[in-house]
């Protein structure tokens, strides 16, 4: 997994690629919670290039979402490849996370 | 005092040879000591006592390189004052390049220091703390297969002002053995720890299995339920349970805890006990799922449960189902395989929600096959995943097979081949017999 933290039109963006699984999710958790500590009003996670996500990866985002909701922020997902979108819709997680088309779609919401 | 007569060259040579033989004998003693024990603490004390004897020195010490902190820490410090060693172990560490030991660790070069007080590299911090005065010393890097292990020092030769080049050769020979011994002792400790963890995991797996139904098959009325689970790493996060929530009904739960290993297994134990409490006396699976969700609203580290709970009537074949983020199940009838992706909610433990209940009726011979994602997410040695559609296609091809669940397990096994299974695998079948 590769994980970059950047900015898009004044919003925090975490860009991911590779497999988000039990081996890589501890590193993702460190970065995600590190960013959330500063309470950004909107945090976008860009999934372009993510090949797989398992339940430990999803749990990391569930934990992040709970923190973000606590301060009334927003956690948005963008550019989900079809295979990742299938995992989210399979497990009805599309009802839990705010899933957007691309970064512009996310910031315009 | 009577002066000794001068030795002739032959006698001097003989004495020197005798000394070398004696040194070699002591080195061999050290070798046999090193192979006698793998207990690191016992070994290092014994070896350094011998080192002092071989080198005829006042004191000796070993500093171990801590890879996490990047500093040298005193592991052994032997001198006539026993308290000095404890002081050094507790209070003194050296960075790379700091003091003579730090210089040796940085350059990986051995060194003989004639007069420590006049050497710029010497740090008198340790001497000040212990009251010991370092005069002359040898410091040698201890290097193993994995790089720097530490630095061994021998201080103040007895009856001489300074150590010789010969002393350095002897000490280096000794240090090569010490480095090997230290590395072996660490490997041994690590393998002991691995073995201990393996046994703990095996015990945890035994305890976890005790949470599953005592028999994998449950038959009552016209219904028959069977379950099969295979954890990926001794203990896993998959679960299933059969129970009779109200008379005449059979409850069937299948679930998958996020994550794997001991944390998932502990969480699984909590889920099963919460479920058994919540399902008692309730025949609506949506109500049970919603109660379970409320009870698990504050899970640690975002952990969640995907689950499906079905309550079947033992006389009529009517089945009520509630799904929480769990993969679709298969309904196998006499003529077809239906993929049942019912309206449901997200996994349990994520958000406040009331889970809906759906209803269906099984005809005689109909089967519901429920799986966890370990079945279709199984990966082969080339990194390819099996996929849900492949499982559906396999079920269609083998829908007449009475032992379809076992066939599916074999199918996943033959796809996975030699690759390590990364996820638990669970299949539960609910069948109307007549």
Coordinates of C-alpha atoms in Angstrom, one line a residue:
Chain A
X1 CA 0.0 0.0 0.0
X2 CA 1.1 3.5 -0.7
X3 CA -0.4 6.4 1.2
X4 CA 0.1 10.2 0.4
X5 CA -1.3 13.1 2.3
X6 CA -2.0 16.2 0.2
X7 CA -4.4 19.1 -0.5
X8 CA -7.1 19.6 -3.1
X9 CA -8.6 23.1 -3.3
X10 CA -8.0 23.6 0.4
X11 CA -9.2 20.2 1.5
X12 CA -7.1 17.4 3.1
X13 CA -6.8 14.4 0.8
X14 CA -5.3 11.0 1.6
X15 CA -4.4 9.2 -1.7
X16 CA -4.1 5.4 -1.5
X17 CA -2.9 2.7 -3.8
X18 CA -2.2 -1.0 -3.6
X19 CA -3.7 -3.4 -1.1
X20 CA -5.3 -2.1 2.1
X21 CA -5.2 -5.2 4.2
X22 CA -4.2 -6.4 7.7
X23 CA -0.6 -5.9 6.8
X24 CA -0.9 -2.3 5.6
X25 CA -3.9 -1.0 7.7
X26 CA -1.8 -0.3 10.9
X27 CA 0.3 2.2 8.8
X28 CA -2.9 3.7 7.3
X29 CA -4.4 4.0 10.8
X30 CA -1.4 6.0 12.0
X31 CA -1.7 8.4 9.1
X32 CA -5.5 8.6 9.1
X33 CA -5.8 9.3 12.9
X34 CA -2.8 11.7 12.6
X35 CA -4.7 13.8 10.1
X36 CA -8.0 13.5 12.0
X37 CA -6.3 14.8 15.1
X38 CA -6.2 18.2 13.5
X39 CA -10.0 18.0 13.0
X40 CA -10.2 18.9 9.3
X41 CA -13.8 19.9 8.4
X42 CA -13.6 17.7 5.3
X43 CA -11.3 14.8 4.7
X44 CA -11.3 13.0 1.4
X45 CA -9.8 9.6 0.8
X46 CA -8.9 8.9 -2.8
X47 CA -9.1 5.3 -3.7
X48 CA -7.7 5.5 -7.2
X49 CA -5.1 2.7 -7.5
X50 CA -6.4 0.7 -4.6
X51 CA -6.5 -3.0 -5.7
X52 CA -8.1 -4.6 -2.6
X53 CA -9.5 -3.7 0.8
X54 CA -10.2 -6.2 3.5
X55 CA -12.2 -6.0 6.7
X56 CA -9.3 -4.7 8.8
X57 CA -8.8 -1.9 6.2
X58 CA -12.5 -1.0 6.4
X59 CA -12.4 -1.1 10.2
X60 CA -9.7 1.5 10.1
X61 CA -12.0 3.8 8.1
X62 CA -14.9 3.0 10.5
X63 CA -12.7 4.1 13.4
X64 CA -11.8 7.2 11.5
X65 CA -15.4 8.0 10.6
X66 CA -16.4 7.7 14.3
X67 CA -13.8 10.3 15.2
X68 CA -14.7 12.6 12.4
X69 CA -18.5 12.4 13.2
X70 CA -17.7 13.2 16.9
X71 CA -16.5 16.7 15.8
X72 CA -19.1 16.9 13.1
X73 CA -16.6 16.7 10.2
X74 CA -17.0 14.9 6.9
X75 CA -15.1 11.8 5.7
X76 CA -15.6 11.3 1.9
X77 CA -14.3 8.6 -0.4
X78 CA -13.6 9.4 -4.1
X79 CA -12.6 7.5 -7.2
X80 CA -13.4 4.0 -6.0
X81 CA -12.4 1.4 -8.6
X82 CA -15.3 -0.9 -9.4
X83 CA -13.9 -3.9 -7.5
X84 CA -13.7 -1.7 -4.3
X85 CA -17.1 -0.2 -5.0
X86 CA -18.4 -3.8 -5.2
X87 CA -17.0 -4.6 -1.8
X88 CA -18.6 -1.5 -0.3
X89 CA -22.0 -2.2 -1.9
X90 CA -21.9 -5.9 -1.1
X91 CA -21.6 -5.1 2.6
X92 CA -23.9 -2.1 2.5
X93 CA -21.1 0.1 3.5
X94 CA -22.2 2.6 0.8
X95 CA -24.9 3.5 3.4
X96 CA -22.2 4.3 6.0
X97 CA -19.6 6.2 4.0
X98 CA -20.1 9.3 1.8
X99 CA -19.0 7.9 -1.6
X100 CA -18.3 10.5 -4.3
X101 CA -17.3 10.2 -8.0
X102 CA -14.1 12.3 -8.1
X103 CA -12.4 15.0 -6.0
X104 CA -14.4 17.8 -7.6
X105 CA -17.6 15.9 -6.9
X106 CA -16.5 15.6 -3.3
X107 CA -15.6 19.2 -2.7
X108 CA -18.8 20.5 -4.4
X109 CA -21.0 18.5 -2.0
Chain B
X1 CA 65.7 -9.6 47.1
X2 CA 67.5 -12.1 45.0
X3 CA 67.6 -11.1 41.3
X4 CA 66.4 -13.7 38.8
X5 CA 69.2 -14.8 36.5
X6 CA 68.7 -13.5 32.9
X7 CA 66.8 -16.0 30.7
X8 CA 68.5 -17.1 27.5
X9 CA 66.7 -16.7 24.2
X10 CA 65.5 -20.3 24.1
X11 CA 64.0 -20.1 27.6
X12 CA 62.2 -16.8 26.7
X13 CA 60.8 -18.4 23.6
X14 CA 59.7 -21.4 25.6
X15 CA 57.9 -19.2 28.1
X16 CA 56.2 -17.2 25.4
X17 CA 55.1 -20.5 23.8
X18 CA 53.8 -21.7 27.1
X19 CA 51.8 -18.5 27.6
X20 CA 50.3 -18.9 24.1
X21 CA 49.4 -22.5 24.9
X22 CA 47.8 -21.4 28.1
X23 CA 45.9 -18.6 26.2
X24 CA 44.7 -21.1 23.6
X25 CA 43.5 -23.5 26.4
X26 CA 41.5 -20.7 27.9
X27 CA 40.1 -19.8 24.5
X28 CA 39.0 -23.4 24.1
X29 CA 37.4 -23.3 27.6
X30 CA 35.4 -20.3 26.4
X31 CA 34.4 -22.2 23.3
X32 CA 33.1 -25.1 25.3
X33 CA 31.4 -22.6 27.7
X34 CA 29.7 -21.0 24.7
X35 CA 28.3 -24.2 23.4
X36 CA 27.2 -25.4 26.8
X37 CA 24.3 -23.0 27.2
X38 CA 21.9 -20.8 25.2
X39 CA 20.8 -18.8 28.2
X40 CA 22.0 -15.3 27.3
X41 CA 22.4 -13.9 30.8
X42 CA 24.2 -17.0 32.2
X43 CA 26.4 -17.2 29.1
X44 CA 27.6 -13.6 29.0
X45 CA 28.6 -13.5 32.7
X46 CA 30.6 -16.7 32.3
X47 CA 32.3 -15.6 29.1
X48 CA 33.3 -12.2 30.5
X49 CA 34.7 -13.8 33.7
X50 CA 36.9 -16.0 31.4
X51 CA 37.8 -12.9 29.3
X52 CA 39.1 -11.1 32.4
X53 CA 41.2 -14.2 33.3
X54 CA 42.6 -14.7 29.8
X55 CA 43.5 -11.0 29.4
X56 CA 44.8 -10.5 33.0
X57 CA 42.7 -7.4 33.3
X58 CA 41.0 -5.4 36.1
X59 CA 37.7 -5.0 34.4
X60 CA 35.7 -5.8 31.3
X61 CA 32.3 -4.9 29.9
X62 CA 30.0 -5.6 27.0
X63 CA 27.8 -2.9 25.6
X64 CA 24.9 -4.1 23.5
X65 CA 23.7 -2.0 20.5
X66 CA 19.9 -1.2 20.9
X67 CA 18.7 -0.9 17.3
X68 CA 15.5 0.9 18.4
X69 CA 17.3 3.7 20.3
X70 CA 20.5 3.6 18.2
X71 CA 22.5 3.7 21.5
X72 CA 24.9 1.3 23.3
X73 CA 23.8 0.0 26.6
X74 CA 25.9 -1.8 29.3
X75 CA 24.9 -5.4 29.4
X76 CA 27.8 -6.6 31.6
X77 CA 30.4 -4.7 33.5
X78 CA 32.7 -6.7 35.7
X79 CA 35.2 -5.2 38.1
X80 CA 36.2 -5.7 41.7
X81 CA 33.4 -3.4 42.7
X82 CA 30.2 -5.2 41.9
X83 CA 28.0 -2.1 42.4
X84 CA 29.7 -0.4 39.4
X85 CA 28.2 -2.8 37.0
X86 CA 24.7 -2.1 38.2
X87 CA 25.3 1.7 38.1
X88 CA 26.5 1.5 34.5
X89 CA 23.6 -0.8 33.4
X90 CA 21.0 1.5 34.9
X91 CA 22.4 4.9 34.1
X92 CA 24.9 5.0 31.2
X93 CA 24.2 4.7 27.5
X94 CA 26.4 5.9 24.6
X95 CA 25.5 7.1 21.2
X96 CA 27.4 6.0 18.1
X97 CA 30.6 8.0 18.0
X98 CA 30.4 8.9 21.7
X99 CA 33.3 7.7 23.9
X100 CA 35.7 5.0 22.8
X101 CA 33.0 2.3 22.6
X102 CA 30.9 4.6 20.5
X103 CA 33.8 5.2 18.2
X104 CA 34.4 1.5 17.8
X105 CA 30.6 0.9 17.1
X106 CA 30.6 3.6 14.5
X107 CA 33.8 2.6 12.7
X108 CA 33.6 -1.1 13.4
X109 CA 37.4 -1.0 14.0
X110 CA 39.0 -2.5 17.1
X111 CA 41.3 -0.3 19.1
X112 CA 44.1 -0.5 21.7
X113 CA 44.2 2.7 23.9
X114 CA 47.5 3.1 25.7
X115 CA 46.5 6.0 27.9
X116 CA 42.8 6.6 28.0
X117 CA 43.1 10.0 29.9
X118 CA 45.1 11.4 26.9
X119 CA 42.7 10.1 24.2
X120 CA 40.2 12.7 23.0
X121 CA 37.7 10.0 22.2
X122 CA 37.6 8.8 25.9
X123 CA 34.5 9.9 27.8
X124 CA 35.0 9.8 31.5
X125 CA 31.3 9.8 32.3
X126 CA 31.3 6.1 33.3
X127 CA 34.5 6.5 35.3
X128 CA 33.0 9.5 37.2
X129 CA 29.9 7.5 38.1
X130 CA 31.7 4.4 39.2
X131 CA 34.9 5.8 40.7
X132 CA 36.9 3.5 38.4
X133 CA 39.9 4.9 36.5
X134 CA 40.3 3.7 33.0
X135 CA 44.0 3.6 32.1
X136 CA 44.5 1.4 29.2
X137 CA 41.9 -0.5 27.3
X138 CA 41.0 -2.6 24.3
X139 CA 37.6 -2.2 22.6
X140 CA 36.4 -4.6 19.8
X141 CA 33.2 -4.4 17.8
X142 CA 30.9 -7.4 18.1
X143 CA 29.5 -8.0 14.6
X144 CA 27.1 -10.8 13.7
X145 CA 25.3 -11.9 10.5
X146 CA 22.7 -9.1 11.1
X147 CA 25.3 -6.3 11.6
X148 CA 26.5 -4.6 14.8
X149 CA 25.6 -6.4 18.0
X150 CA 27.7 -4.3 20.5
X151 CA 31.2 -3.5 21.7
X152 CA 33.3 -5.6 24.1
X153 CA 35.9 -3.8 26.3
X154 CA 38.7 -5.0 28.5
X155 CA 40.3 -2.5 30.8
X156 CA 43.5 -2.0 32.8
X157 CA 45.9 -4.9 32.4
X158 CA 47.2 -6.3 35.7
X159 CA 50.9 -5.8 36.3
X160 CA 51.5 -4.0 33.0
X161 CA 50.9 -0.4 31.9
X162 CA 49.2 -1.1 28.6
X163 CA 47.8 -3.9 26.5
X164 CA 49.9 -5.3 23.6
X165 CA 49.1 -6.1 20.0
X166 CA 49.1 -9.8 21.0
X167 CA 46.5 -9.0 23.6
X168 CA 44.3 -7.4 20.9
X169 CA 44.6 -10.6 18.8
X170 CA 43.6 -12.8 21.7
X171 CA 40.7 -10.5 22.6
X172 CA 39.5 -10.3 19.0
X173 CA 39.5 -14.1 18.8
X174 CA 37.4 -14.2 22.0
X175 CA 35.1 -11.5 20.7
X176 CA 34.4 -13.4 17.5
X177 CA 33.1 -16.3 19.6
X178 CA 31.2 -13.9 21.9
X179 CA 29.4 -12.3 18.9
X180 CA 28.4 -15.8 17.5
X181 CA 27.2 -16.8 21.0
X182 CA 25.2 -13.6 21.6
X183 CA 23.5 -13.9 18.2
X184 CA 22.7 -17.6 18.8
X185 CA 21.3 -16.8 22.2
X186 CA 19.1 -14.1 20.8
X187 CA 17.9 -16.5 18.0
X188 CA 17.2 -19.1 20.6
X189 CA 15.2 -16.6 22.7
X190 CA 13.2 -15.6 19.7
X191 CA 12.5 -19.2 18.8
X192 CA 11.4 -19.9 22.4
X193 CA 9.1 -16.9 22.2
X194 CA 7.7 -18.0 18.9
X195 CA 7.0 -21.5 20.3
X196 CA 5.3 -20.0 23.3
X197 CA 3.1 -17.8 21.1
X198 CA 2.3 -20.8 18.9
X199 CA 1.1 -22.7 21.9
X200 CA -0.9 -19.8 23.2
X201 CA -2.6 -19.5 19.8
X202 CA -3.3 -23.3 19.7
X203 CA -4.9 -23.0 23.2
X204 CA -6.9 -19.9 22.0
X205 CA -8.1 -21.9 19.0
X206 CA -9.3 -24.7 21.3
X207 CA -11.1 -22.2 23.5
X208 CA -12.6 -20.5 20.5
X209 CA -13.9 -23.8 19.1
X210 CA -15.8 -24.3 22.4
X211 CA -17.9 -21.3 21.5
X212 CA -19.2 -23.0 18.4
X213 CA -22.0 -25.5 18.6
X214 CA -20.8 -28.8 20.1
X215 CA -21.9 -30.7 17.0
X216 CA -21.6 -29.3 13.5
X217 CA -25.0 -30.7 12.6
X218 CA -28.4 -29.9 14.2
X219 CA -31.6 -31.6 13.1
X220 CA -35.1 -30.9 14.4
X221 CA -38.5 -31.2 12.8
X222 CA -38.1 -30.9 9.1
X223 CA -35.0 -28.7 9.3
X224 CA -31.3 -29.7 9.3
X225 CA -28.5 -27.2 9.9
X226 CA -24.8 -27.9 9.4
X227 CA -21.8 -25.6 9.8
X228 CA -18.1 -25.7 8.9
X229 CA -15.4 -23.2 9.7
X230 CA -11.7 -23.1 9.0
X231 CA -9.7 -20.3 10.7
X232 CA -6.8 -18.8 8.7
X233 CA -4.3 -18.5 11.5
X234 CA -5.3 -20.9 14.3
X235 CA -7.9 -18.4 15.6
X236 CA -10.1 -16.3 13.5
X237 CA -13.1 -14.0 13.4
X238 CA -15.7 -16.2 11.7
X239 CA -18.5 -17.6 13.7
X240 CA -21.7 -19.6 13.4
X241 CA -24.3 -20.7 15.9
X242 CA -27.5 -22.7 16.1
X243 CA -30.1 -22.3 18.8
X244 CA -33.8 -22.6 19.5
X245 CA -34.9 -19.1 20.3
X246 CA -38.6 -20.1 20.8
X247 CA -40.2 -23.5 20.8
X248 CA -40.6 -24.9 17.2
X249 CA -38.1 -22.5 15.6
X250 CA -34.5 -22.8 14.9
X251 CA -32.1 -19.8 14.8
X252 CA -29.0 -19.9 12.5
X253 CA -26.3 -17.3 12.8
X254 CA -23.3 -16.8 10.5
X255 CA -20.9 -13.9 11.0
X256 CA -17.5 -12.5 10.3
X257 CA -15.6 -10.2 12.6
X258 CA -13.4 -7.6 11.0
X259 CA -9.7 -8.4 11.3
X260 CA -8.1 -11.7 12.3
X261 CA -6.2 -13.4 15.0
X262 CA -6.6 -13.2 18.8
X263 CA -8.4 -9.8 18.9
X264 CA -11.0 -11.0 16.4
X265 CA -11.4 -14.3 18.3
X266 CA -12.0 -12.4 21.6
X267 CA -14.5 -10.2 19.9
X268 CA -16.2 -13.3 18.4
X269 CA -16.6 -14.8 21.9
X270 CA -18.3 -11.5 23.0
X271 CA -20.6 -11.6 19.9
X272 CA -21.7 -15.1 20.5
X273 CA -22.5 -14.5 24.2
X274 CA -24.3 -11.2 23.4
X275 CA -26.2 -13.0 20.6
X276 CA -27.3 -15.9 22.8
X277 CA -28.6 -13.4 25.3
X278 CA -30.4 -11.3 22.7
X279 CA -32.0 -14.1 20.6
X280 CA -33.6 -15.8 23.6
X281 CA -37.4 -15.7 23.3
X282 CA -37.4 -13.6 20.1
X283 CA -38.4 -15.1 16.7
X284 CA -37.8 -11.9 14.6
X285 CA -34.2 -11.9 13.4
X286 CA -34.3 -8.1 12.6
X287 CA -35.1 -7.4 16.2
X288 CA -32.2 -9.5 17.4
X289 CA -29.8 -7.9 14.9
X290 CA -30.9 -4.4 16.0
X291 CA -30.4 -5.3 19.7
X292 CA -27.0 -6.8 18.9
X293 CA -26.1 -3.6 17.0
X294 CA -27.1 -1.4 20.0
X295 CA -25.1 -3.5 22.3
X296 CA -22.0 -3.3 20.1
X297 CA -22.2 0.4 19.3
X298 CA -18.9 1.2 21.0
X299 CA -16.5 -1.3 19.5
X300 CA -12.7 -0.7 19.8
X301 CA -10.7 0.3 16.7
X302 CA -13.7 0.4 14.4
X303 CA -14.2 -3.4 14.7
X304 CA -17.5 -4.6 13.2
X305 CA -19.4 -7.8 12.4
X306 CA -21.0 -8.8 9.2
X307 CA -23.8 -11.3 9.9
X308 CA -26.9 -13.0 8.8
X309 CA -29.4 -14.4 11.2
X310 CA -32.2 -16.7 10.0
X311 CA -35.1 -18.1 12.1
X312 CA -36.7 -21.1 10.5
X313 CA -40.0 -22.8 11.4
X314 CA -39.4 -26.5 12.0
X315 CA -42.9 -27.4 10.7
X316 CA -43.7 -25.1 7.8
X317 CA -40.3 -24.3 6.3
X318 CA -40.9 -20.6 6.6
X319 CA -37.7 -18.7 7.2
X320 CA -37.2 -15.1 8.4
X321 CA -33.9 -13.5 7.6
X322 CA -32.0 -10.4 8.7
X323 CA -28.7 -9.4 7.0
X324 CA -26.1 -6.9 8.4
X325 CA -23.5 -6.2 5.7
X326 CA -23.1 -9.9 5.0
X327 CA -22.5 -11.4 1.5
X328 CA -25.6 -12.7 -0.3
X329 CA -26.6 -16.3 0.4
X330 CA -27.6 -19.0 -2.1
X331 CA -31.1 -20.5 -2.2
X332 CA -30.9 -23.9 -3.9
X333 CA -34.2 -25.2 -5.1
X334 CA -35.0 -28.3 -7.2
X335 CA -34.6 -26.3 -10.4
X336 CA -32.3 -23.3 -9.8
X337 CA -29.7 -21.5 -7.7
X338 CA -30.9 -18.1 -6.6
X339 CA -28.5 -15.4 -5.3
X340 CA -30.3 -13.7 -2.4
X341 CA -29.1 -10.2 -2.0
X342 CA -31.8 -9.1 0.4
X343 CA -32.4 -5.6 1.7
X344 CA -30.4 -5.3 4.8
X345 CA -28.3 -2.9 6.9
X346 CA -24.6 -2.2 7.1
X347 CA -22.4 -4.4 9.4
X348 CA -23.2 -4.5 13.1
X349 CA -21.3 -2.1 15.4
X350 CA -20.9 0.9 12.9
X351 CA -24.1 3.0 13.2
X352 CA -27.4 3.2 14.8
X353 CA -30.0 1.5 12.6
X354 CA -33.0 -0.9 12.8
X355 CA -32.4 -3.9 10.7
X356 CA -35.3 -5.1 8.4
X357 CA -36.5 -8.7 8.3
X358 CA -37.3 -10.6 5.1
X359 CA -39.3 -13.7 4.7
X360 CA -39.1 -16.8 2.4
X361 CA -40.5 -20.3 2.4
X362 CA -38.4 -23.4 1.7
X363 CA -39.9 -26.2 -0.3
X364 CA -38.9 -29.8 0.6
X365 CA -35.3 -30.4 -0.4
X366 CA -34.5 -26.6 -0.6
X367 CA -31.2 -25.4 0.9
X368 CA -29.9 -22.1 1.9
X369 CA -26.1 -21.8 1.7
X370 CA -24.5 -19.0 3.7
X371 CA -20.8 -18.2 3.5
X372 CA -18.3 -15.7 4.8
X373 CA -16.0 -13.7 2.4
X374 CA -13.1 -16.1 3.1
X375 CA -14.8 -18.5 0.8
X376 CA -14.8 -16.3 -2.3
X377 CA -12.0 -13.9 -1.4
X378 CA -9.6 -16.9 -1.3
X379 CA -6.4 -16.1 -3.2
X380 CA -4.2 -18.5 -5.1
X381 CA -0.4 -18.4 -5.3
X382 CA -0.5 -16.1 -8.3
X383 CA -2.5 -13.5 -6.2
X384 CA -5.8 -14.1 -8.1
X385 CA -9.0 -14.1 -6.1
X386 CA -11.6 -16.7 -6.6
X387 CA -14.6 -14.3 -6.6
X388 CA -18.3 -14.7 -5.6
X389 CA -19.4 -15.4 -9.2
X390 CA -17.1 -18.5 -9.3
X391 CA -18.8 -19.9 -6.2
X392 CA -22.2 -19.3 -7.7
X393 CA -21.2 -21.0 -10.9
X394 CA -19.8 -23.9 -9.0
X395 CA -23.0 -24.2 -7.0
X396 CA -25.0 -24.2 -10.2
X397 CA -22.9 -26.9 -11.7
X398 CA -23.1 -29.0 -8.6
X399 CA -26.6 -28.0 -7.3
X400 CA -27.8 -31.7 -7.3
X401 CA -24.9 -32.8 -5.1
X402 CA -26.1 -33.7 -1.7
X403 CA -22.7 -32.7 -0.1
X404 CA -22.4 -29.4 -1.9
X405 CA -20.9 -27.5 1.1
X406 CA -18.1 -30.0 1.3
X407 CA -17.6 -29.8 -2.4
X408 CA -17.3 -26.0 -2.1
X409 CA -14.7 -26.3 0.7
X410 CA -12.7 -28.7 -1.6
X411 CA -13.2 -26.3 -4.5
X412 CA -11.8 -23.4 -2.5
X413 CA -8.9 -25.6 -1.3
X414 CA -8.0 -26.7 -4.8
X415 CA -8.1 -23.1 -6.0
X416 CA -5.9 -21.8 -3.1
X417 CA -3.4 -24.7 -3.6
X418 CA -0.2 -24.1 -1.7
X419 CA -0.9 -20.4 -1.0
X420 CA -1.5 -19.4 2.6
X421 CA -5.2 -18.8 3.3
X422 CA -5.4 -15.2 4.5
X423 CA -9.0 -15.3 5.7
X424 CA -11.2 -17.6 7.7
X425 CA -13.6 -19.7 5.7
X426 CA -17.1 -20.6 7.0
X427 CA -20.1 -22.3 5.3
X428 CA -23.5 -22.9 6.9
X429 CA -26.3 -24.8 5.3
X430 CA -29.9 -24.7 6.3
X431 CA -32.0 -27.5 4.6
X432 CA -35.6 -28.4 4.6
X433 CA -35.6 -32.2 4.7
X434 CA -39.2 -33.0 3.9

